[in-house]
Amino acid sequence: MAAFKHFQNMYDISLKPRLLRSLIRDHLPDEKHPFPRPSELSIVVSAIKTHGLLFESCREPVDPKQVDNWKTAIDAWVERLLLLASSKMPDKCWAGICLLGLTCQDCSSDRFLASYSVWFQKLVAQIQPPSASHFVKVASCASLADLFTRLGGFSNLKKDGTSHAGKLIQPILELLSDDSSEAVWEGAVDLLRSILIYFPASVHRHYDTVEAIIVSRIMSEKCSATISKFVYCLALLPKSKGDEVSWSLMMQKILISINAHLDDAFQGLEEETKSNEVIRHLVPPGKEPPPPLGGQPMSGEASNQATKASEQFILHRVSLLVCSCCTMLTNPYTIQVTIPVRPLLALVRRVLMVDGSLSQALLPFFTVIQQESICSDLPLLHLCTLDLLTAIIKGVRSQLLPHAADVVRLLTEYFRRCALPALRIKVYSIMRVLLISMGVGMALYLAQEVTNNAIIDLDFIAYGWGRASYNPNSKATTEALHQPSHRKRKHSTITASFQVQQSGVGREVETVKNKQVTPIAVQIAALQALEALLTVGGALRSESWRSNLDLLLITVATNAYDGEWANEEKGISVLSFEPNCTWAEFQLAALRALLASFLSPSRVRPRYLSDGLELFRRGKQEIGTKLAEFCAHALLALEVLIHPRSLPLVDISSRSQGEFVSSFDHRLPENLFSVSQKNNNCTFPGDILVMDDPELDDDLYSSWLGNGEETDVPMSVPDKQLRSAQELCGKDVWQATGDCLAEKILSDSTGALFLMEGDGGATGAAHMEIGGNGNVIMTESEQVQEIVRNNDVEAQDKDIVISTGSFTLIEGKPKKGKAESNRIYASKVATTISSFSVVNGMDSSDPVAAAATAKSTPAQGGLITTLISEKGRGLSLEYNTDASMDSFPDIVDGDPDSD
Amino acid sequence: MEVVIASSPVDAGIGCWDLHSGAEQLRYRSCTSTPHGLACVGQRFLASSQLRDSSSSSGSILYWSWSKPQVEVKSFPAEPIHPLVSNSDGMYIIGGGSSGAIYFWEVASGRLLKRWHAHYRAVTCLFLSDDESLLVSGAEDGCIRVWSLFMVFDDIGMEMAKNPYEYSFSEHTLRVTDMVSGYGGCNAIIVSASEDRTCKVWSLSRGKLLRSIDFPSIIEAVALDPGEHVFYAGARDGKIYIASINAETTSSNSYGKHIIGTLSDNSKGVTCLAFSKDGILLVSGSEDGTIRVWDAKTHNIVRIYRLAKGPVNNVLVVRRPLYSNRQTSENSHSSFSRRHAPLLPPPLGKYVNSTDENVDSGAVSVPQTPSSDIMDAPYLSYHVLTKQISELQVFFIFLS
């Protein structure tokens, strides 16, 4: 290479071989040069990684000469590495092996396939006895693991890989059973894991030995960081056989072993029968129990002697074995297996039921020290067990259904007693998983429990006596954000909700008073659980908790904001006990839950929507934070609440007779649907389906348009009536939003449309009036909100009748009458009745039509129908002749049921 | 591949057509299905409850795998099963019996997990809500009930609850012929059709009737426009009526209030309806043995398939896994796909076995794609190398 042939730039391909050669020359040792400082090696590694010196491929086609040049440079590199790897000097050998591992990872596929078996031989030699240095052993294990990881990517080489890996098992087992250093074990177990993942079949022959060695490591009293890797390998082990029996057997063995350990640990803390319960599920009566885990006797008298000495390790071992179960449950397996749900759940129940309390009879036999040691270890065990419960839920998926009620009962029971932050966080997260995966049925079960607990955990932040003392402004902020009228309501609700709690939960309220603050992490978990609850089950049977929850969430979010959003990077958390949970995360969780509260369907418009929008707007200004990203998303999601639209899913305009056009069968001479469209022009949103003008697809747009054009059209109805009708609509639309039907419409103006079309006198003018009403509603929304707030559920329920049309005429009346006779919401009822008669007016304005409507429900029985239709005629007459407010009381009086 | 499958009460087998190309696929033999008695279980295989002559007391449910025309598994439940549904992952099959009982089977083991008395008369249709936690059943006496599956399996909660069901609607006076549910989880609407010539729209969240629509003829089938502006009601008079769900309409047109149009081909009665996934193609089955595919936008017929001389009583639009396709096109590969096609589960049990309470419930974990493993095992040597280098450096500093 000419010394003056310069490179184009730093991306130039001819740079790479040159760099590589310089590295080989300057930084790598060879036979003559001694090993440089280890930092030299890191220069080499970083250069190789940064410039991709071993890739041997580039994006754009280049001169083959340069490719050749690169190739020979890498040839030289590999040659040097192999030379180093066979060196007698341990440091040179180590460098060669390490870099060979890197080469396995980075080099081109062709090169790897051509030379991996040579490299394999080189590396294997280093983990076998003659090699003395631990350093070299660890490095060779890592390099071999990478070799297999790379090899696992080539699906056509499974067989070859398996045979290579098979040669390694024996040496690995020797490394593991040697009483050598921890680092070597770690390297060996990592290698074993790679082999189990990519070439499990190679372990088949040594299955029992591998199991025994792994188990003996887990059972040994040395606790260390690497132990979790052994646990993981144990869970992967059944893959080497790949059949259902070995998976089930392993699971069974582990469970029996856990149970035996628990027998030792829980002596005196629970009833003796608990242990048998698990065993009964695991080993059906009359069947032989499987051989013990790892081939050594774990239970029985002999082991009791041994384990007694190491009591403090029992619970630690149990948690390791539980971890192994979790891995088995959540990791994919090659074929379908039967998960022993019952014993698993029995085991979970057994552990969670033990809280360290002693039965009275056993007090004399138990020293305080014994109890202390058990109690100090129990939380960790509970944590593992809750993890196991999560794994069970994940593993069995929809098949949890038959056991779901059991799980929920266990969990809620546990939740009531659970007081440690870490455990509460776990329980919240399990509830979240359950809610999201099992849907509304689960929400019906869990709603009350989640709400009660979350209110307790969030109380101080919600009601100001925790954070408020820290920041005196926060309360003022809250008050400023709420209108005075809201505040009154709010406080009453708070007291109400607390009364509910006190009667419902009782004991916890006492503890709440003593508790200073709930850790932020727990509060975040509580908010996330609430978010899940609202996401899944906000609408069904939610009356009892929904309004409290909405209030709680806006209060929490408002207080969380307290004037400024926390800086995510700073990570300052005044109240946090855990370093990784910051105030910023709490704010994010609060806003997420708030969004769910707005979006979750309910019968009225979200009460605190404008407060919430303000929070999201301010949050969005925190540029570059997760919070801002989320707020932008929230504003987008809430836009449809402000501008409701009900667009058809099938967009006609954009699909211009696409793929099916050739196969259309034009046998229908005339399109009936479009004919009907001509008849009743634009009177309902459904018509959008057939509209030709693409602009009319947007019903919101068309309603705006209609609004503008037709304001000056003379009213065909007396002013007074129109005004009353407008008032009616203003009120009723909001009640109508309560019912599902109107939510479907999702549109204030459309909602008005659908009520107003009932106006029989103004069929032609119906559409433009609607536009007008839409406006009224928008501006009157505050007042309307107020009305709805004072409204109670009972009164709202009546309004459903409005939407159900002619049929409910029959049964709607008695209902009205009852409400009237109660005279509780007299004014309200009058309103509903008047609106009712407006709707009726449409059916009955034309006497013939009224009769026809009545007759069209023959199933309802003759007598009543005719009676009603008679009444309808009278009604309509009154309506038509004197269409003023005065006529409505007459109608009410005319109803025999109303008084 | 999206396919239309259809069956008939007369023995014409289960027809299967590619929805988009129109090509007929394999025809699965010897099926005389009940109305709503055809289900595709987790996309893995087809199941159908069979009409039985009145003399036999037990029912019959048959399985077909995608790749073979013959019946592969036969089950004989304790009584004739009419409607049949499966949950989306195919773990459960739920059937409605002629006595009014609902049967809940676990597919993998075939065990009857639950049987409960749901209605006083025969169950006519069943469906699962969006999140598959609620089951809605309709009966011959016009009763519609909404069940929480959790409640059904919670014996303790069941005893404490006032009613075993969440809702019971009795506004229909005659047999419920079909039901569909809309989008929105617990806030969805349900549309039901009945022999009393009405269709009723219900709110699931409030448990209330929202709208009742009278039709000129008995409605046998309903399908919901995915945008939920309208629903399609297949009637015995051969028309498919289009009725609006939420908007108020004038009663000026000839069919009646809320009915805004029809799809009509002057054919015999419409017995079943199904929407394709894209929400444009509407598939209808007719008493004359044909299946029509309509374009819901233009109201034109796109395609007509012929199943049998007798009536069609089930149509479904399902996604069919591709591996089985290979076999139908090339018979030479049949051995290949037989090896790869999963085996069908055992037949469904007859009775709830109370003695095996202690035996494992047989939950089965489905193997997942092992791709997630790759993420679990990153390359190690780089980390080991850097760790060792830093250890060595400490050593060197110590030496010097």
mmCIF file of N, CA and C in Angstrom, chain A residues 241-328:
data_model
loop_
_atom_site.group_PDB
_atom_site.id
_atom_site.type_symbol
_atom_site.label_atom_id
_atom_site.label_comp_id
_atom_site.label_asym_id
_atom_site.label_seq_id
_atom_site.Cartn_x
_atom_site.Cartn_y
_atom_site.Cartn_z
ATOM 1 N N LYS A 241 -34.216 -32.962 26.768
ATOM 2 C CA LYS A 241 -34.967 -34.130 26.322
ATOM 3 C C LYS A 241 -36.127 -33.702 25.430
ATOM 4 N N GLY A 242 -36.693 -32.552 25.761
ATOM 5 C CA GLY A 242 -37.698 -31.980 24.870
ATOM 6 C C GLY A 242 -39.033 -32.673 24.896
ATOM 7 N N ASP A 243 -39.294 -33.544 25.862
ATOM 8 C CA ASP A 243 -40.613 -34.177 25.888
ATOM 9 C C ASP A 243 -41.385 -33.703 27.112
ATOM 10 N N GLU A 244 -42.662 -34.061 27.137
ATOM 11 C CA GLU A 244 -43.511 -33.550 28.198
ATOM 12 C C GLU A 244 -43.139 -34.163 29.543
ATOM 13 N N VAL A 245 -42.758 -35.459 29.510
ATOM 14 C CA VAL A 245 -42.497 -36.157 30.763
ATOM 15 C C VAL A 245 -41.383 -35.497 31.549
ATOM 16 N N SER A 246 -40.298 -35.142 30.854
ATOM 17 C CA SER A 246 -39.167 -34.617 31.619
ATOM 18 C C SER A 246 -39.491 -33.243 32.188
ATOM 19 N N TRP A 247 -40.289 -32.457 31.448
ATOM 20 C CA TRP A 247 -40.688 -31.151 31.996
ATOM 21 C C TRP A 247 -41.523 -31.352 33.260
ATOM 22 N N SER A 248 -42.520 -32.212 33.158
ATOM 23 C CA SER A 248 -43.412 -32.421 34.291
ATOM 24 C C SER A 248 -42.658 -33.008 35.473
ATOM 25 N N LEU A 249 -41.749 -33.926 35.158
ATOM 26 C CA LEU A 249 -40.988 -34.555 36.233
ATOM 27 C C LEU A 249 -40.139 -33.528 36.953
ATOM 28 N N MET A 250 -39.489 -32.669 36.180
ATOM 29 C CA MET A 250 -38.650 -31.643 36.792
ATOM 30 C C MET A 250 -39.498 -30.729 37.668
ATOM 31 N N MET A 251 -40.649 -30.319 37.137
ATOM 32 C CA MET A 251 -41.532 -29.447 37.904
ATOM 33 C C MET A 251 -41.967 -30.133 39.196
ATOM 34 N N GLN A 252 -42.330 -31.389 39.059
ATOM 35 C CA GLN A 252 -42.797 -32.142 40.221
ATOM 36 C C GLN A 252 -41.694 -32.254 41.271
ATOM 37 N N LYS A 253 -40.491 -32.580 40.797
ATOM 38 C CA LYS A 253 -39.365 -32.722 41.724
ATOM 39 C C LYS A 253 -39.096 -31.419 42.453
ATOM 40 N N ILE A 254 -39.105 -30.329 41.700
ATOM 41 C CA ILE A 254 -38.805 -29.036 42.324
ATOM 42 C C ILE A 254 -39.869 -28.712 43.365
ATOM 43 N N LEU A 255 -41.126 -28.940 43.009
ATOM 44 C CA LEU A 255 -42.198 -28.603 43.938
ATOM 45 C C LEU A 255 -42.109 -29.449 45.206
ATOM 46 N N ILE A 256 -41.811 -30.724 45.030
ATOM 47 C CA ILE A 256 -41.703 -31.582 46.211
ATOM 48 C C ILE A 256 -40.549 -31.115 47.083
ATOM 49 N N SER A 257 -39.462 -30.744 46.431
ATOM 50 C CA SER A 257 -38.309 -30.278 47.182
ATOM 51 C C SER A 257 -38.642 -28.992 47.939
ATOM 52 N N ILE A 258 -39.335 -28.070 47.263
ATOM 53 C CA ILE A 258 -39.731 -26.826 47.940
ATOM 54 C C ILE A 258 -40.595 -27.157 49.142
ATOM 55 N N ASN A 259 -41.532 -28.048 48.919
ATOM 56 C CA ASN A 259 -42.460 -28.393 49.982
ATOM 57 C C ASN A 259 -41.723 -28.998 51.177
ATOM 58 N N ALA A 260 -40.743 -29.863 50.892
ATOM 59 C CA ALA A 260 -39.992 -30.487 51.986
ATOM 60 C C ALA A 260 -39.216 -29.437 52.768
ATOM 61 N N HIS A 261 -38.648 -28.485 52.048
ATOM 62 C CA HIS A 261 -37.932 -27.416 52.737
ATOM 63 C C HIS A 261 -38.877 -26.598 53.602
ATOM 64 N N LEU A 262 -40.048 -26.341 53.066
ATOM 65 C CA LEU A 262 -41.004 -25.547 53.827
ATOM 66 C C LEU A 262 -41.425 -26.284 55.094
ATOM 67 N N ASP A 263 -41.524 -27.617 54.985
ATOM 68 C CA ASP A 263 -41.856 -28.393 56.184
ATOM 69 C C ASP A 263 -40.881 -28.073 57.303
ATOM 70 N N ASP A 264 -39.601 -28.024 56.921
ATOM 71 C CA ASP A 264 -38.588 -27.732 57.928
ATOM 72 C C ASP A 264 -38.715 -26.315 58.444
ATOM 73 N N ALA A 265 -38.900 -25.398 57.510
ATOM 74 C CA ALA A 265 -38.866 -23.994 57.901
ATOM 75 C C ALA A 265 -40.099 -23.573 58.686
ATOM 76 N N PHE A 266 -41.236 -24.139 58.314
ATOM 77 C CA PHE A 266 -42.491 -23.652 58.877
ATOM 78 C C PHE A 266 -42.963 -24.460 60.076
ATOM 79 N N GLN A 267 -42.088 -25.308 60.607
ATOM 80 C CA GLN A 267 -42.525 -26.107 61.744
ATOM 81 C C GLN A 267 -43.019 -25.207 62.862
ATOM 82 N N GLY A 268 -44.238 -25.430 63.273
ATOM 83 C CA GLY A 268 -44.768 -24.632 64.368
ATOM 84 C C GLY A 268 -45.451 -23.361 63.933
ATOM 85 N N LEU A 269 -45.271 -23.006 62.675
ATOM 86 C CA LEU A 269 -45.880 -21.761 62.200
ATOM 87 C C LEU A 269 -47.207 -22.001 61.493
ATOM 88 N N GLU A 270 -47.497 -23.238 61.184
ATOM 89 C CA GLU A 270 -48.731 -23.543 60.463
ATOM 90 C C GLU A 270 -49.197 -24.925 60.876
ATOM 91 N N GLU A 271 -50.385 -25.243 60.428
ATOM 92 C CA GLU A 271 -50.897 -26.576 60.741
ATOM 93 C C GLU A 271 -50.135 -27.614 59.935
ATOM 94 N N GLU A 272 -50.028 -28.802 60.523
ATOM 95 C CA GLU A 272 -49.267 -29.868 59.876
ATOM 96 C C GLU A 272 -49.891 -30.296 58.551
ATOM 97 N N THR A 273 -51.202 -30.126 58.442
ATOM 98 C CA THR A 273 -51.891 -30.662 57.268
ATOM 99 C C THR A 273 -51.542 -29.923 55.979
ATOM 100 N N LYS A 274 -51.045 -28.698 56.114
ATOM 101 C CA LYS A 274 -50.774 -27.877 54.934
ATOM 102 C C LYS A 274 -49.826 -28.566 53.961
ATOM 103 N N SER A 275 -48.818 -29.219 54.543
ATOM 104 C CA SER A 275 -47.812 -29.853 53.712
ATOM 105 C C SER A 275 -48.421 -30.985 52.892
ATOM 106 N N ASN A 276 -49.260 -31.770 53.572
ATOM 107 C CA ASN A 276 -49.868 -32.908 52.883
ATOM 108 C C ASN A 276 -50.759 -32.466 51.731
ATOM 109 N N GLU A 277 -51.362 -31.301 51.907
ATOM 110 C CA GLU A 277 -52.279 -30.805 50.880
ATOM 111 C C GLU A 277 -51.539 -30.639 49.548
ATOM 112 N N VAL A 278 -50.367 -30.033 49.640
ATOM 113 C CA VAL A 278 -49.594 -29.830 48.418
ATOM 114 C C VAL A 278 -49.175 -31.169 47.834
ATOM 115 N N ILE A 279 -48.695 -32.054 48.719
ATOM 116 C CA ILE A 279 -48.225 -33.354 48.247
ATOM 117 C C ILE A 279 -49.367 -34.132 47.595
ATOM 118 N N ARG A 280 -50.556 -34.013 48.188
ATOM 119 C CA ARG A 280 -51.686 -34.763 47.646
ATOM 120 C C ARG A 280 -51.962 -34.342 46.202
ATOM 121 N N HIS A 281 -51.830 -33.035 45.949
ATOM 122 C CA HIS A 281 -52.041 -32.559 44.582
ATOM 123 C C HIS A 281 -50.913 -33.008 43.663
ATOM 124 N N LEU A 282 -49.700 -33.096 44.237
ATOM 125 C CA LEU A 282 -48.536 -33.384 43.398
ATOM 126 C C LEU A 282 -48.438 -34.856 43.047
ATOM 127 N N VAL A 283 -48.596 -35.680 44.049
ATOM 128 C CA VAL A 283 -48.466 -37.125 43.828
ATOM 129 C C VAL A 283 -49.820 -37.749 44.131
ATOM 130 N N PRO A 284 -50.551 -38.105 43.096
ATOM 131 C CA PRO A 284 -51.860 -38.700 43.330
ATOM 132 C C PRO A 284 -51.727 -39.960 44.171
ATOM 133 N N PRO A 285 -52.696 -40.215 45.041
ATOM 134 C CA PRO A 285 -52.609 -41.386 45.904
ATOM 135 C C PRO A 285 -52.404 -42.650 45.083
ATOM 136 N N GLY A 286 -51.551 -43.517 45.569
ATOM 137 C CA GLY A 286 -51.316 -44.767 44.870
ATOM 138 C C GLY A 286 -50.195 -44.685 43.859
ATOM 139 N N LYS A 287 -49.643 -43.485 43.673
ATOM 140 C CA LYS A 287 -48.545 -43.387 42.724
ATOM 141 C C LYS A 287 -47.234 -43.196 43.479
ATOM 142 N N GLU A 288 -46.184 -43.700 42.869
ATOM 143 C CA GLU A 288 -44.866 -43.567 43.474
ATOM 144 C C GLU A 288 -44.385 -42.129 43.354
ATOM 145 N N PRO A 289 -43.850 -41.569 44.413
ATOM 146 C CA PRO A 289 -43.247 -40.241 44.263
ATOM 147 C C PRO A 289 -42.016 -40.335 43.383
ATOM 148 N N PRO A 290 -41.685 -39.273 42.680
ATOM 149 C CA PRO A 290 -40.518 -39.308 41.794
ATOM 150 C C PRO A 290 -39.238 -39.323 42.614
ATOM 151 N N PRO A 291 -38.124 -39.671 41.983
ATOM 152 C CA PRO A 291 -36.847 -39.591 42.698
ATOM 153 C C PRO A 291 -36.598 -38.144 43.101
ATOM 154 N N PRO A 292 -35.863 -37.950 44.184
ATOM 155 C CA PRO A 292 -35.649 -36.579 44.659
ATOM 156 C C PRO A 292 -34.855 -35.749 43.674
ATOM 157 N N LEU A 293 -35.000 -34.460 43.781
ATOM 158 C CA LEU A 293 -34.313 -33.524 42.902
ATOM 159 C C LEU A 293 -32.803 -33.683 43.075
ATOM 160 N N GLY A 294 -32.118 -33.792 41.967
ATOM 161 C CA GLY A 294 -30.665 -33.920 42.020
ATOM 162 C C GLY A 294 -30.190 -35.284 42.456
ATOM 163 N N GLY A 295 -31.108 -36.226 42.618
ATOM 164 C CA GLY A 295 -30.728 -37.585 42.940
ATOM 165 C C GLY A 295 -30.344 -37.812 44.381
ATOM 166 N N GLN A 296 -30.340 -36.774 45.198
ATOM 167 C CA GLN A 296 -29.977 -36.980 46.596
ATOM 168 C C GLN A 296 -31.226 -36.863 47.463
ATOM 169 N N PRO A 297 -31.264 -37.616 48.526
ATOM 170 C CA PRO A 297 -32.442 -37.524 49.387
ATOM 171 C C PRO A 297 -32.524 -36.153 50.042
ATOM 172 N N MET A 298 -33.611 -35.495 49.834
ATOM 173 C CA MET A 298 -33.760 -34.155 50.388
ATOM 174 C C MET A 298 -34.699 -34.128 51.579
ATOM 175 N N SER A 299 -35.679 -35.027 51.545
ATOM 176 C CA SER A 299 -36.636 -34.991 52.647
ATOM 177 C C SER A 299 -36.379 -36.195 53.552
ATOM 178 N N GLY A 300 -37.118 -36.306 54.605
ATOM 179 C CA GLY A 300 -36.943 -37.432 55.518
ATOM 180 C C GLY A 300 -35.968 -37.105 56.624
ATOM 181 N N GLU A 301 -35.792 -38.080 57.485
ATOM 182 C CA GLU A 301 -35.025 -37.846 58.696
ATOM 183 C C GLU A 301 -33.563 -37.500 58.407
ATOM 184 N N ALA A 302 -33.012 -38.210 57.435
ATOM 185 C CA ALA A 302 -31.589 -38.021 57.167
ATOM 186 C C ALA A 302 -31.284 -36.571 56.801
ATOM 187 N N SER A 303 -32.099 -36.019 55.953
ATOM 188 C CA SER A 303 -31.831 -34.657 55.521
ATOM 189 C C SER A 303 -32.163 -33.661 56.625
ATOM 190 N N ASN A 304 -33.114 -34.036 57.444
ATOM 191 C CA ASN A 304 -33.466 -33.142 58.542
ATOM 192 C C ASN A 304 -32.248 -32.804 59.383
ATOM 193 N N GLN A 305 -31.461 -33.837 59.631
ATOM 194 C CA GLN A 305 -30.264 -33.615 60.431
ATOM 195 C C GLN A 305 -29.355 -32.590 59.755
ATOM 196 N N ALA A 306 -29.232 -32.775 58.477
ATOM 197 C CA ALA A 306 -28.311 -31.910 57.751
ATOM 198 C C ALA A 306 -28.845 -30.481 57.678
ATOM 199 N N THR A 307 -30.147 -30.372 57.418
ATOM 200 C CA THR A 307 -30.667 -29.031 57.196
ATOM 201 C C THR A 307 -30.835 -28.244 58.476
ATOM 202 N N LYS A 308 -31.011 -28.961 59.569
ATOM 203 C CA LYS A 308 -31.158 -28.261 60.851
ATOM 204 C C LYS A 308 -30.020 -27.271 61.066
ATOM 205 N N ALA A 309 -28.823 -27.747 60.679
ATOM 206 C CA ALA A 309 -27.648 -26.935 60.952
ATOM 207 C C ALA A 309 -27.668 -25.637 60.139
ATOM 208 N N SER A 310 -28.399 -25.658 59.067
ATOM 209 C CA SER A 310 -28.300 -24.505 58.167
ATOM 210 C C SER A 310 -29.662 -23.853 57.980
ATOM 211 N N GLU A 311 -30.282 -23.583 59.092
ATOM 212 C CA GLU A 311 -31.646 -23.104 59.012
ATOM 213 C C GLU A 311 -31.780 -21.819 58.196
ATOM 214 N N GLN A 312 -30.789 -20.968 58.364
ATOM 215 C CA GLN A 312 -30.953 -19.680 57.691
ATOM 216 C C GLN A 312 -30.886 -19.804 56.176
ATOM 217 N N PHE A 313 -30.388 -20.964 55.717
ATOM 218 C CA PHE A 313 -30.303 -21.116 54.270
ATOM 219 C C PHE A 313 -31.543 -21.741 53.665
ATOM 220 N N ILE A 314 -32.383 -22.294 54.541
ATOM 221 C CA ILE A 314 -33.535 -23.012 53.993
ATOM 222 C C ILE A 314 -34.380 -22.092 53.128
ATOM 223 N N LEU A 315 -34.742 -20.958 53.716
ATOM 224 C CA LEU A 315 -35.632 -20.071 52.974
ATOM 225 C C LEU A 315 -34.949 -19.530 51.733
ATOM 226 N N HIS A 316 -33.638 -19.329 51.846
ATOM 227 C CA HIS A 316 -32.906 -18.866 50.670
ATOM 228 C C HIS A 316 -32.986 -19.899 49.542
ATOM 229 N N ARG A 317 -32.811 -21.153 49.911
ATOM 230 C CA ARG A 317 -32.899 -22.223 48.905
ATOM 231 C C ARG A 317 -34.285 -22.295 48.294
ATOM 232 N N VAL A 318 -35.271 -22.173 49.183
ATOM 233 C CA VAL A 318 -36.640 -22.234 48.670
ATOM 234 C C VAL A 318 -36.848 -21.145 47.638
ATOM 235 N N SER A 319 -36.367 -19.944 47.936
ATOM 236 C CA SER A 319 -36.603 -18.883 46.959
ATOM 237 C C SER A 319 -35.875 -19.165 45.652
ATOM 238 N N LEU A 320 -34.705 -19.796 45.726
ATOM 239 C CA LEU A 320 -34.019 -20.151 44.480
ATOM 240 C C LEU A 320 -34.830 -21.158 43.673
ATOM 241 N N LEU A 321 -35.352 -22.152 44.382
ATOM 242 C CA LEU A 321 -36.131 -23.167 43.666
ATOM 243 C C LEU A 321 -37.403 -22.560 43.079
ATOM 244 N N VAL A 322 -37.988 -21.625 43.831
ATOM 245 C CA VAL A 322 -39.188 -20.955 43.313
ATOM 246 C C VAL A 322 -38.851 -20.189 42.042
ATOM 247 N N CYS A 323 -37.681 -19.528 42.057
ATOM 248 C CA CYS A 323 -37.246 -18.816 40.850
ATOM 249 C C CYS A 323 -37.155 -19.767 39.665
ATOM 250 N N SER A 324 -36.643 -20.945 39.939
ATOM 251 C CA SER A 324 -36.500 -21.930 38.882
ATOM 252 C C SER A 324 -37.869 -22.310 38.317
ATOM 253 N N CYS A 325 -38.849 -22.464 39.217
ATOM 254 C CA CYS A 325 -40.220 -22.736 38.774
ATOM 255 C C CYS A 325 -40.725 -21.631 37.866
ATOM 256 N N CYS A 326 -40.493 -20.383 38.294
ATOM 257 C CA CYS A 326 -40.960 -19.243 37.505
ATOM 258 C C CYS A 326 -40.392 -19.323 36.090
ATOM 259 N N THR A 327 -39.088 -19.597 36.010
ATOM 260 C CA THR A 327 -38.455 -19.662 34.697
ATOM 261 C C THR A 327 -39.087 -20.766 33.856
ATOM 262 N N MET A 328 -39.340 -21.897 34.488
ATOM 263 C CA MET A 328 -39.945 -22.997 33.735
ATOM 264 C C MET A 328 -41.324 -22.616 33.215
#
